[in-house]
mmCIF file with all atom_site columns, C-alpha atoms in Angstrom:
data_model
loop_
_atom_site.group_PDB
_atom_site.id
_atom_site.type_symbol
_atom_site.label_atom_id
_atom_site.label_alt_id
_atom_site.label_comp_id
_atom_site.label_asym_id
_atom_site.label_entity_id
_atom_site.label_seq_id
_atom_site.pdbx_PDB_ins_code
_atom_site.Cartn_x
_atom_site.Cartn_y
_atom_site.Cartn_z
_atom_site.occupancy
_atom_site.B_iso_or_equiv
_atom_site.pdbx_formal_charge
_atom_site.auth_seq_id
_atom_site.auth_comp_id
_atom_site.auth_asym_id
_atom_site.auth_atom_id
_atom_site.pdbx_PDB_model_num
ATOM 1   C CA . UNK I 1 1   ? 23.377  24.701 -1.122  1.00 40.00 ? 1   UNK I CA 1
ATOM 2   C CA . UNK I 1 2   ? 19.308  24.476 -0.586  1.00 40.00 ? 2   UNK I CA 1
ATOM 3   C CA . UNK I 1 3   ? 19.108  21.801 -3.385  1.00 45.00 ? 3   UNK I CA 1
ATOM 4   C CA . UNK I 1 4   ? 21.519  19.628 -1.639  1.00 45.00 ? 4   UNK I CA 1
ATOM 5   C CA . UNK I 1 5   ? 19.808  20.370 1.999   1.00 45.00 ? 5   UNK I CA 1
ATOM 6   C CA . UNK I 1 6   ? 16.216  18.975 0.530   1.00 50.00 ? 6   UNK I CA 1
ATOM 7   C CA . UNK I 1 7   ? 18.146  15.527 -1.132  1.00 48.00 ? 7   UNK I CA 1
ATOM 8   C CA . UNK I 1 8   ? 19.432  15.179 2.781   1.00 47.00 ? 8   UNK I CA 1
ATOM 9   C CA . UNK I 1 9   ? 16.652  15.638 4.532   1.00 51.00 ? 9   UNK I CA 1
ATOM 10  C CA . UNK I 1 10  ? 14.493  13.181 2.948   1.00 55.00 ? 10  UNK I CA 1
ATOM 11  C CA . UNK I 1 11  ? 16.703  9.733  3.995   1.00 68.00 ? 11  UNK I CA 1
ATOM 12  C CA . UNK I 1 12  ? 16.607  11.512 7.562   1.00 60.00 ? 12  UNK I CA 1
ATOM 13  C CA . UNK I 1 13  ? 20.693  10.991 7.778   1.00 75.00 ? 13  UNK I CA 1
ATOM 14  C CA . UNK I 1 14  ? 21.207  12.402 11.116  1.00 75.00 ? 14  UNK I CA 1
ATOM 15  C CA . UNK I 1 15  ? 24.942  13.386 10.961  1.00 77.00 ? 15  UNK I CA 1
ATOM 16  C CA . UNK I 1 16  ? 24.538  15.228 7.660   1.00 79.00 ? 16  UNK I CA 1
ATOM 17  C CA . UNK I 1 17  ? 21.676  17.123 9.253   1.00 80.00 ? 17  UNK I CA 1
ATOM 18  C CA . UNK I 1 18  ? 23.446  18.062 12.370  1.00 83.00 ? 18  UNK I CA 1
ATOM 19  C CA . UNK I 1 19  ? 25.960  19.782 9.828   1.00 82.00 ? 19  UNK I CA 1
ATOM 20  C CA . UNK I 1 20  ? 23.070  21.613 8.564   1.00 81.00 ? 20  UNK I CA 1
ATOM 21  C CA . UNK I 1 21  ? 22.318  22.782 11.688  1.00 84.00 ? 21  UNK I CA 1
ATOM 22  C CA . UNK I 1 22  ? 25.545  24.280 12.895  1.00 83.00 ? 22  UNK I CA 1
ATOM 23  C CA . UNK I 1 23  ? 24.952  27.183 9.980   1.00 83.00 ? 23  UNK I CA 1
ATOM 24  C CA . UNK I 1 24  ? 22.213  29.839 10.350  1.00 84.00 ? 24  UNK I CA 1
ATOM 25  C CA . UNK I 1 25  ? 19.078  28.745 9.227   1.00 84.00 ? 25  UNK I CA 1
ATOM 26  C CA . UNK I 1 26  ? 18.904  31.820 7.283   1.00 86.00 ? 26  UNK I CA 1
ATOM 27  C CA . UNK I 1 27  ? 21.775  30.359 4.715   1.00 84.00 ? 27  UNK I CA 1
ATOM 28  C CA . UNK I 1 28  ? 19.970  27.259 4.065   1.00 80.00 ? 28  UNK I CA 1
ATOM 29  C CA . UNK I 1 29  ? 16.170  29.188 3.812   1.00 85.00 ? 29  UNK I CA 1
ATOM 30  C CA . UNK I 1 30  ? 17.216  32.253 2.227   1.00 87.00 ? 30  UNK I CA 1
ATOM 31  C CA . UNK I 1 31  ? 20.928  31.989 0.613   1.00 79.00 ? 31  UNK I CA 1
ATOM 32  C CA . UNK I 1 32  ? 20.919  35.607 -0.683  1.00 87.00 ? 32  UNK I CA 1
ATOM 33  C CA . UNK I 1 33  ? 20.561  37.042 2.523   1.00 88.00 ? 33  UNK I CA 1
ATOM 34  C CA . UNK I 1 34  ? 23.802  37.700 4.780   1.00 90.00 ? 34  UNK I CA 1
ATOM 35  C CA . UNK I 1 35  ? 23.964  39.221 8.372   1.00 92.00 ? 35  UNK I CA 1
ATOM 36  C CA . UNK I 1 36  ? 27.155  41.289 9.414   1.00 94.00 ? 36  UNK I CA 1
ATOM 37  C CA . UNK I 1 37  ? 28.622  38.820 11.492  1.00 93.00 ? 37  UNK I CA 1
ATOM 38  C CA . UNK I 1 38  ? 28.127  36.131 8.269   1.00 92.00 ? 38  UNK I CA 1
ATOM 39  C CA . UNK I 1 39  ? 30.051  38.774 6.020   1.00 93.00 ? 39  UNK I CA 1
ATOM 40  C CA . UNK I 1 40  ? 32.805  38.989 8.725   1.00 95.00 ? 40  UNK I CA 1
ATOM 41  C CA . UNK I 1 41  ? 33.320  35.357 8.614   1.00 93.00 ? 41  UNK I CA 1
ATOM 42  C CA . UNK I 1 42  ? 33.361  35.368 4.789   1.00 92.00 ? 42  UNK I CA 1
ATOM 43  C CA . UNK I 1 43  ? 36.111  37.836 5.251   1.00 94.00 ? 43  UNK I CA 1
ATOM 44  C CA . UNK I 1 44  ? 37.867  35.816 7.485   1.00 95.00 ? 44  UNK I CA 1
ATOM 45  C CA . UNK I 1 45  ? 37.557  32.695 5.621   1.00 93.00 ? 45  UNK I CA 1
ATOM 46  C CA . UNK I 1 46  ? 35.251  31.030 7.879   1.00 93.00 ? 46  UNK I CA 1
ATOM 47  C CA . UNK I 1 47  ? 32.135  30.815 6.741   1.00 90.00 ? 47  UNK I CA 1
ATOM 48  C CA . UNK I 1 48  ? 33.915  29.405 3.046   1.00 90.00 ? 48  UNK I CA 1
ATOM 49  C CA . UNK I 1 49  ? 35.601  26.658 4.598   1.00 93.00 ? 49  UNK I CA 1
ATOM 50  C CA . UNK I 1 50  ? 32.590  25.967 6.847   1.00 90.00 ? 50  UNK I CA 1
ATOM 51  C CA . UNK I 1 51  ? 30.260  26.064 3.757   1.00 87.00 ? 51  UNK I CA 1
ATOM 52  C CA . UNK I 1 52  ? 32.831  23.799 1.697   1.00 91.00 ? 52  UNK I CA 1
ATOM 53  C CA . UNK I 1 53  ? 33.331  21.425 4.452   1.00 91.00 ? 53  UNK I CA 1
ATOM 54  C CA . UNK I 1 54  ? 29.293  20.292 4.726   1.00 88.00 ? 54  UNK I CA 1
ATOM 55  C CA . UNK I 1 55  ? 28.953  20.368 1.046   1.00 88.00 ? 55  UNK I CA 1
ATOM 56  C CA . UNK I 1 56  ? 31.626  17.731 0.568   1.00 90.00 ? 56  UNK I CA 1
ATOM 57  C CA . UNK I 1 57  ? 30.146  15.938 3.483   1.00 88.00 ? 57  UNK I CA 1
ATOM 58  C CA . UNK I 1 58  ? 26.342  16.198 1.876   1.00 87.00 ? 58  UNK I CA 1
ATOM 59  C CA . UNK I 1 59  ? 27.910  15.196 -1.564  1.00 89.00 ? 59  UNK I CA 1
ATOM 60  C CA . UNK I 1 60  ? 29.968  12.253 -0.154  1.00 90.00 ? 60  UNK I CA 1
ATOM 61  C CA . UNK I 1 61  ? 26.488  11.636 1.757   1.00 89.00 ? 61  UNK I CA 1
ATOM 62  C CA . UNK I 1 62  ? 24.029  11.716 -1.070  1.00 88.00 ? 62  UNK I CA 1
ATOM 63  C CA . UNK I 1 63  ? 26.797  9.231  -3.631  1.00 88.00 ? 63  UNK I CA 1
ATOM 64  C CA . UNK I 1 64  ? 26.870  6.460  -0.761  1.00 89.00 ? 64  UNK I CA 1
ATOM 65  C CA . UNK I 1 65  ? 22.947  6.399  0.558   1.00 89.00 ? 65  UNK I CA 1
ATOM 66  C CA . UNK I 1 66  ? 20.880  3.773  -1.230  1.00 89.00 ? 66  UNK I CA 1
ATOM 67  C CA . UNK I 1 67  ? 18.274  6.291  0.341   1.00 86.00 ? 67  UNK I CA 1
ATOM 68  C CA . UNK I 1 68  ? 19.625  9.181  -1.950  1.00 87.00 ? 68  UNK I CA 1
ATOM 69  C CA . UNK I 1 69  ? 20.682  7.342  -4.779  1.00 91.00 ? 69  UNK I CA 1
ATOM 70  C CA . UNK I 1 70  ? 16.769  6.288  -5.103  1.00 90.00 ? 70  UNK I CA 1
ATOM 71  C CA . UNK I 1 71  ? 16.267  10.075 -5.395  1.00 89.00 ? 71  UNK I CA 1
ATOM 72  C CA . UNK I 1 72  ? 18.709  10.832 -7.892  1.00 93.00 ? 72  UNK I CA 1
ATOM 73  C CA . UNK I 1 73  ? 18.338  10.608 -12.028 1.00 96.00 ? 73  UNK I CA 1
ATOM 74  C CA . UNK I 1 74  ? 19.397  8.794  -15.194 1.00 96.00 ? 74  UNK I CA 1
ATOM 75  C CA . UNK I 1 75  ? 19.395  10.690 -17.993 1.00 97.00 ? 75  UNK I CA 1
ATOM 76  C CA . UNK I 1 76  ? 17.167  9.556  -20.563 1.00 96.00 ? 76  UNK I CA 1
ATOM 77  C CA . UNK I 1 77  ? 18.672  11.190 -23.655 1.00 96.00 ? 77  UNK I CA 1
ATOM 78  C CA . UNK I 1 78  ? 21.961  9.627  -23.386 1.00 96.00 ? 78  UNK I CA 1
ATOM 79  C CA . UNK I 1 79  ? 20.853  6.685  -21.120 1.00 95.00 ? 79  UNK I CA 1
ATOM 80  C CA . UNK I 1 80  ? 24.455  6.476  -19.454 1.00 94.00 ? 80  UNK I CA 1
ATOM 81  C CA . UNK I 1 81  ? 24.369  4.536  -15.751 1.00 90.00 ? 81  UNK I CA 1
ATOM 82  C CA . UNK I 1 82  ? 25.655  7.213  -13.735 1.00 92.00 ? 82  UNK I CA 1
ATOM 83  C CA . UNK I 1 83  ? 22.956  8.590  -11.485 1.00 94.00 ? 83  UNK I CA 1
ATOM 84  C CA . UNK I 1 84  ? 23.194  12.344 -11.707 1.00 95.00 ? 84  UNK I CA 1
ATOM 85  C CA . UNK I 1 85  ? 21.176  14.748 -9.503  1.00 94.00 ? 85  UNK I CA 1
ATOM 86  C CA . UNK I 1 86  ? 19.534  18.483 -9.644  1.00 92.00 ? 86  UNK I CA 1
ATOM 87  C CA . UNK I 1 87  ? 22.156  20.044 -7.133  1.00 89.00 ? 87  UNK I CA 1
ATOM 88  C CA . UNK I 1 88  ? 24.790  19.158 -10.271 1.00 92.00 ? 88  UNK I CA 1
ATOM 89  C CA . UNK I 1 89  ? 24.040  22.378 -11.795 1.00 91.00 ? 89  UNK I CA 1
ATOM 90  C CA . UNK I 1 90  ? 27.076  22.699 -13.826 1.00 94.00 ? 90  UNK I CA 1
ATOM 91  C CA . UNK I 1 91  ? 26.842  19.327 -15.552 1.00 95.00 ? 91  UNK I CA 1
ATOM 92  C CA . UNK I 1 92  ? 22.741  18.800 -15.212 1.00 96.00 ? 92  UNK I CA 1
ATOM 93  C CA . UNK I 1 93  ? 19.776  20.437 -16.721 1.00 96.00 ? 93  UNK I CA 1
ATOM 94  C CA . UNK I 1 94  ? 16.013  20.115 -15.136 1.00 96.00 ? 94  UNK I CA 1
ATOM 95  C CA . UNK I 1 95  ? 13.447  20.068 -17.893 1.00 96.00 ? 95  UNK I CA 1
ATOM 96  C CA . UNK I 1 96  ? 11.086  23.232 -16.614 1.00 95.00 ? 96  UNK I CA 1
ATOM 97  C CA . UNK I 1 97  ? 7.938   21.814 -17.192 1.00 95.00 ? 97  UNK I CA 1
ATOM 98  C CA . UNK I 1 98  ? 8.088   18.468 -15.364 1.00 96.00 ? 98  UNK I CA 1
ATOM 99  C CA . UNK I 1 99  ? 11.474  18.889 -13.265 1.00 95.00 ? 99  UNK I CA 1
ATOM 100 C CA . UNK I 1 100 ? 13.547  15.692 -14.668 1.00 96.00 ? 100 UNK I CA 1
ATOM 101 C CA . UNK I 1 101 ? 16.797  16.012 -14.663 1.00 97.00 ? 101 UNK I CA 1
ATOM 102 C CA . UNK I 1 102 ? 19.308  15.252 -17.750 1.00 97.00 ? 102 UNK I CA 1
ATOM 103 C CA . UNK I 1 103 ? 23.029  16.414 -18.674 1.00 97.00 ? 103 UNK I CA 1
ATOM 104 C CA . UNK I 1 104 ? 23.362  19.610 -20.119 1.00 96.00 ? 104 UNK I CA 1
ATOM 105 C CA . UNK I 1 105 ? 24.943  18.543 -23.010 1.00 96.00 ? 105 UNK I CA 1
ATOM 106 C CA . UNK I 1 106 ? 22.007  16.112 -23.605 1.00 96.00 ? 106 UNK I CA 1
ATOM 107 C CA . UNK I 1 107 ? 19.028  17.878 -23.040 1.00 96.00 ? 107 UNK I CA 1
ATOM 108 C CA . UNK I 1 108 ? 17.037  19.549 -25.916 1.00 94.00 ? 108 UNK I CA 1
ATOM 109 C CA . UNK I 1 109 ? 14.662  21.632 -25.282 1.00 90.00 ? 109 UNK I CA 1
ATOM 110 C CA . UNK I 1 110 ? 11.144  21.097 -25.833 1.00 91.00 ? 110 UNK I CA 1
ATOM 111 C CA . UNK I 1 111 ? 12.134  17.350 -26.449 1.00 95.00 ? 111 UNK I CA 1
ATOM 112 C CA . UNK I 1 112 ? 11.953  15.749 -23.055 1.00 96.00 ? 112 UNK I CA 1
ATOM 113 C CA . UNK I 1 113 ? 11.074  11.999 -22.646 1.00 96.00 ? 113 UNK I CA 1
ATOM 114 C CA . UNK I 1 114 ? 9.434   12.397 -19.759 1.00 96.00 ? 114 UNK I CA 1
ATOM 115 C CA . UNK I 1 115 ? 6.967   14.883 -21.302 1.00 96.00 ? 115 UNK I CA 1
ATOM 116 C CA . UNK I 1 116 ? 6.439   13.129 -24.135 1.00 95.00 ? 116 UNK I CA 1
ATOM 117 C CA . UNK I 1 117 ? 5.348   10.187 -22.007 1.00 95.00 ? 117 UNK I CA 1
ATOM 118 C CA . UNK I 1 118 ? 3.089   12.101 -19.845 1.00 94.00 ? 118 UNK I CA 1
ATOM 119 C CA . UNK I 1 119 ? 1.440   14.104 -22.965 1.00 93.00 ? 119 UNK I CA 1
ATOM 120 C CA . UNK I 1 120 ? 0.722   10.275 -24.235 1.00 92.00 ? 120 UNK I CA 1
ATOM 121 C CA . UNK I 1 121 ? -1.146  9.002  -21.405 1.00 91.00 ? 121 UNK I CA 1
ATOM 122 C CA . UNK I 1 122 ? -2.934  11.965 -21.369 1.00 89.00 ? 122 UNK I CA 1
ATOM 123 C CA . UNK I 1 123 ? -4.041  11.394 -24.968 1.00 87.00 ? 123 UNK I CA 1
ATOM 124 C CA . UNK I 1 124 ? -4.410  7.542  -24.047 1.00 86.00 ? 124 UNK I CA 1
ATOM 125 C CA . UNK I 1 125 ? -7.004  8.818  -21.243 1.00 81.00 ? 125 UNK I CA 1
ATOM 126 C CA . UNK I 1 126 ? -8.782  10.897 -23.264 1.00 73.00 ? 126 UNK I CA 1
ATOM 127 C CA . UNK I 1 127 ? -9.634  7.863  -25.522 1.00 65.00 ? 127 UNK I CA 1
ATOM 128 C CA . UNK I 1 128 ? -10.774 5.693  -22.395 1.00 56.00 ? 128 UNK I CA 1
ATOM 129 C CA . UNK I 1 129 ? -13.211 7.622  -21.087 1.00 54.00 ? 129 UNK I CA 1
#
Protein backbone atom coordinates (compact mmCIF):
# COMPACT_ATOMS: atom_id res chain seq x y z
CA UNK A 1 0.00 0.00 0.00
CA UNK A 2 2.75 2.47 0.86
CA UNK A 3 4.64 1.81 -2.39
CA UNK A 4 1.46 2.31 -4.35
CA UNK A 5 0.65 5.63 -2.72
CA UNK A 6 4.16 6.93 -3.46
CA UNK A 7 3.82 6.18 -7.16
CA UNK A 8 0.37 7.67 -7.54
CA UNK A 9 1.20 10.85 -5.64
CA UNK A 10 3.93 11.69 -8.16
CA UNK A 11 1.50 12.33 -11.00
CA UNK A 12 -0.99 14.11 -8.78
CA UNK A 13 -3.99 12.16 -10.01
CA UNK A 14 -6.69 13.78 -7.90
CA UNK A 15 -9.18 10.93 -8.23
CA UNK A 16 -6.83 8.29 -6.85
CA UNK A 17 -5.44 10.62 -4.20
CA UNK A 18 -8.99 11.34 -3.01
CA UNK A 19 -9.55 7.60 -2.66
CA UNK A 20 -6.36 7.26 -0.57
CA UNK A 21 -7.50 10.11 1.65
CA UNK A 22 -10.65 8.15 2.55
CA UNK A 23 -8.46 5.67 4.42
CA UNK A 24 -7.27 6.71 7.87
CA UNK A 25 -3.85 8.35 7.42
CA UNK A 26 -2.11 5.96 9.80
CA UNK A 27 -2.89 3.01 7.50
CA UNK A 28 -0.84 4.46 4.65
CA UNK A 29 1.83 6.10 6.79
CA UNK A 30 2.33 3.29 9.32
CA UNK A 31 0.78 0.17 7.77
CA UNK A 32 1.47 -2.07 10.78
CA UNK A 33 -0.48 0.13 13.22
CA UNK A 34 -4.20 -0.52 13.62
CA UNK A 35 -6.80 1.22 15.75
CA UNK A 36 -9.57 -0.69 17.50
CA UNK A 37 -11.96 0.68 14.88
CA UNK A 38 -9.69 -0.70 12.13
CA UNK A 39 -9.75 -4.14 13.75
CA UNK A 40 -13.55 -4.05 13.98
CA UNK A 41 -13.72 -3.08 10.29
CA UNK A 42 -11.36 -5.98 9.48
CA UNK A 43 -13.63 -8.40 11.34
CA UNK A 44 -16.67 -7.11 9.41
CA UNK A 45 -14.76 -7.37 6.10
CA UNK A 46 -15.13 -3.64 5.46
CA UNK A 47 -11.50 -2.57 5.66
CA UNK A 48 -10.29 -5.34 3.36
CA UNK A 49 -12.97 -4.51 0.79
CA UNK A 50 -12.05 -0.81 0.87
CA UNK A 51 -8.32 -1.53 0.65
CA UNK A 52 -8.81 -4.02 -2.21
CA UNK A 53 -10.94 -1.55 -4.20
CA UNK A 54 -8.34 1.18 -3.65
CA UNK A 55 -5.52 -1.13 -4.72
CA UNK A 56 -7.31 -2.10 -7.94
CA UNK A 57 -8.09 1.54 -8.70
CA UNK A 58 -4.48 2.60 -8.08
CA UNK A 59 -3.02 -0.23 -10.18
CA UNK A 60 -5.44 0.55 -13.00
CA UNK A 61 -4.34 4.17 -12.83
CA UNK A 62 -0.60 3.35 -12.84
CA UNK A 63 -1.01 1.01 -15.82
CA UNK A 64 -2.83 3.69 -17.85
CA UNK A 65 -1.14 6.95 -16.83
CA UNK A 66 1.78 8.13 -18.98
CA UNK A 67 3.45 9.89 -16.05
CA UNK A 68 3.22 6.83 -13.81
CA UNK A 69 4.36 4.47 -16.59
CA UNK A 70 7.40 6.69 -17.12
CA UNK A 71 8.42 6.01 -13.50
CA UNK A 72 8.40 2.25 -14.07
CA UNK A 73 11.39 0.05 -14.86
CA UNK A 74 12.37 -2.32 -17.66
CA UNK A 75 14.29 -5.34 -16.40
CA UNK A 76 17.86 -4.86 -17.63
CA UNK A 77 18.63 -8.56 -17.29
CA UNK A 78 16.00 -9.94 -19.69
CA UNK A 79 15.11 -6.64 -21.42
CA UNK A 80 11.46 -7.62 -21.83
CA UNK A 81 9.37 -4.63 -22.79
CA UNK A 82 6.88 -4.96 -19.94
CA UNK A 83 7.10 -2.13 -17.44
CA UNK A 84 7.59 -3.24 -13.85
CA UNK A 85 7.16 -1.39 -10.58
CA UNK A 86 8.61 -1.83 -7.10
CA UNK A 87 5.13 -2.36 -5.63
CA UNK A 88 4.88 -5.60 -7.63
CA UNK A 89 6.72 -7.38 -4.84
CA UNK A 90 5.60 -10.85 -5.93
CA UNK A 91 7.35 -10.59 -9.30
CA UNK A 92 9.92 -7.84 -8.79
CA UNK A 93 13.08 -7.33 -6.77
CA UNK A 94 14.96 -4.09 -6.11
CA UNK A 95 18.71 -3.86 -6.04
CA UNK A 96 19.60 -3.12 -2.41
CA UNK A 97 22.34 -0.69 -3.53
CA UNK A 98 20.92 1.43 -6.37
CA UNK A 99 17.20 0.58 -5.89
CA UNK A 100 16.67 -0.33 -9.57
CA UNK A 101 13.86 -2.83 -10.15
CA UNK A 102 14.16 -6.22 -11.90
CA UNK A 103 12.15 -9.42 -12.30
CA UNK A 104 12.84 -11.66 -9.31
CA UNK A 105 13.66 -14.58 -11.57
CA UNK A 106 16.19 -12.48 -13.52
CA UNK A 107 17.95 -10.64 -10.71
CA UNK A 108 21.46 -11.84 -9.83
CA UNK A 109 22.87 -10.50 -6.57
CA UNK A 110 26.01 -8.37 -7.02
CA UNK A 111 25.55 -8.33 -10.84
CA UNK A 112 23.25 -5.32 -11.10
CA UNK A 113 23.69 -3.60 -14.50
CA UNK A 114 22.90 -0.16 -13.07
CA UNK A 115 25.45 -0.57 -10.28
CA UNK A 116 28.01 -1.67 -12.88
CA UNK A 117 27.33 1.51 -14.92
CA UNK A 118 27.68 3.66 -11.83
CA UNK A 119 30.99 2.00 -10.94
CA UNK A 120 32.23 2.38 -14.51
CA UNK A 121 31.41 6.09 -14.51
CA UNK A 122 33.18 6.57 -11.18
CA UNK A 123 36.31 4.91 -12.60
CA UNK A 124 36.17 7.07 -15.75
CA UNK A 125 35.75 10.24 -13.71
CA UNK A 126 38.81 9.23 -11.67
CA UNK A 127 40.91 9.14 -14.88
CA UNK A 128 39.61 12.50 -16.10
CA UNK A 129 40.64 14.44 -12.98
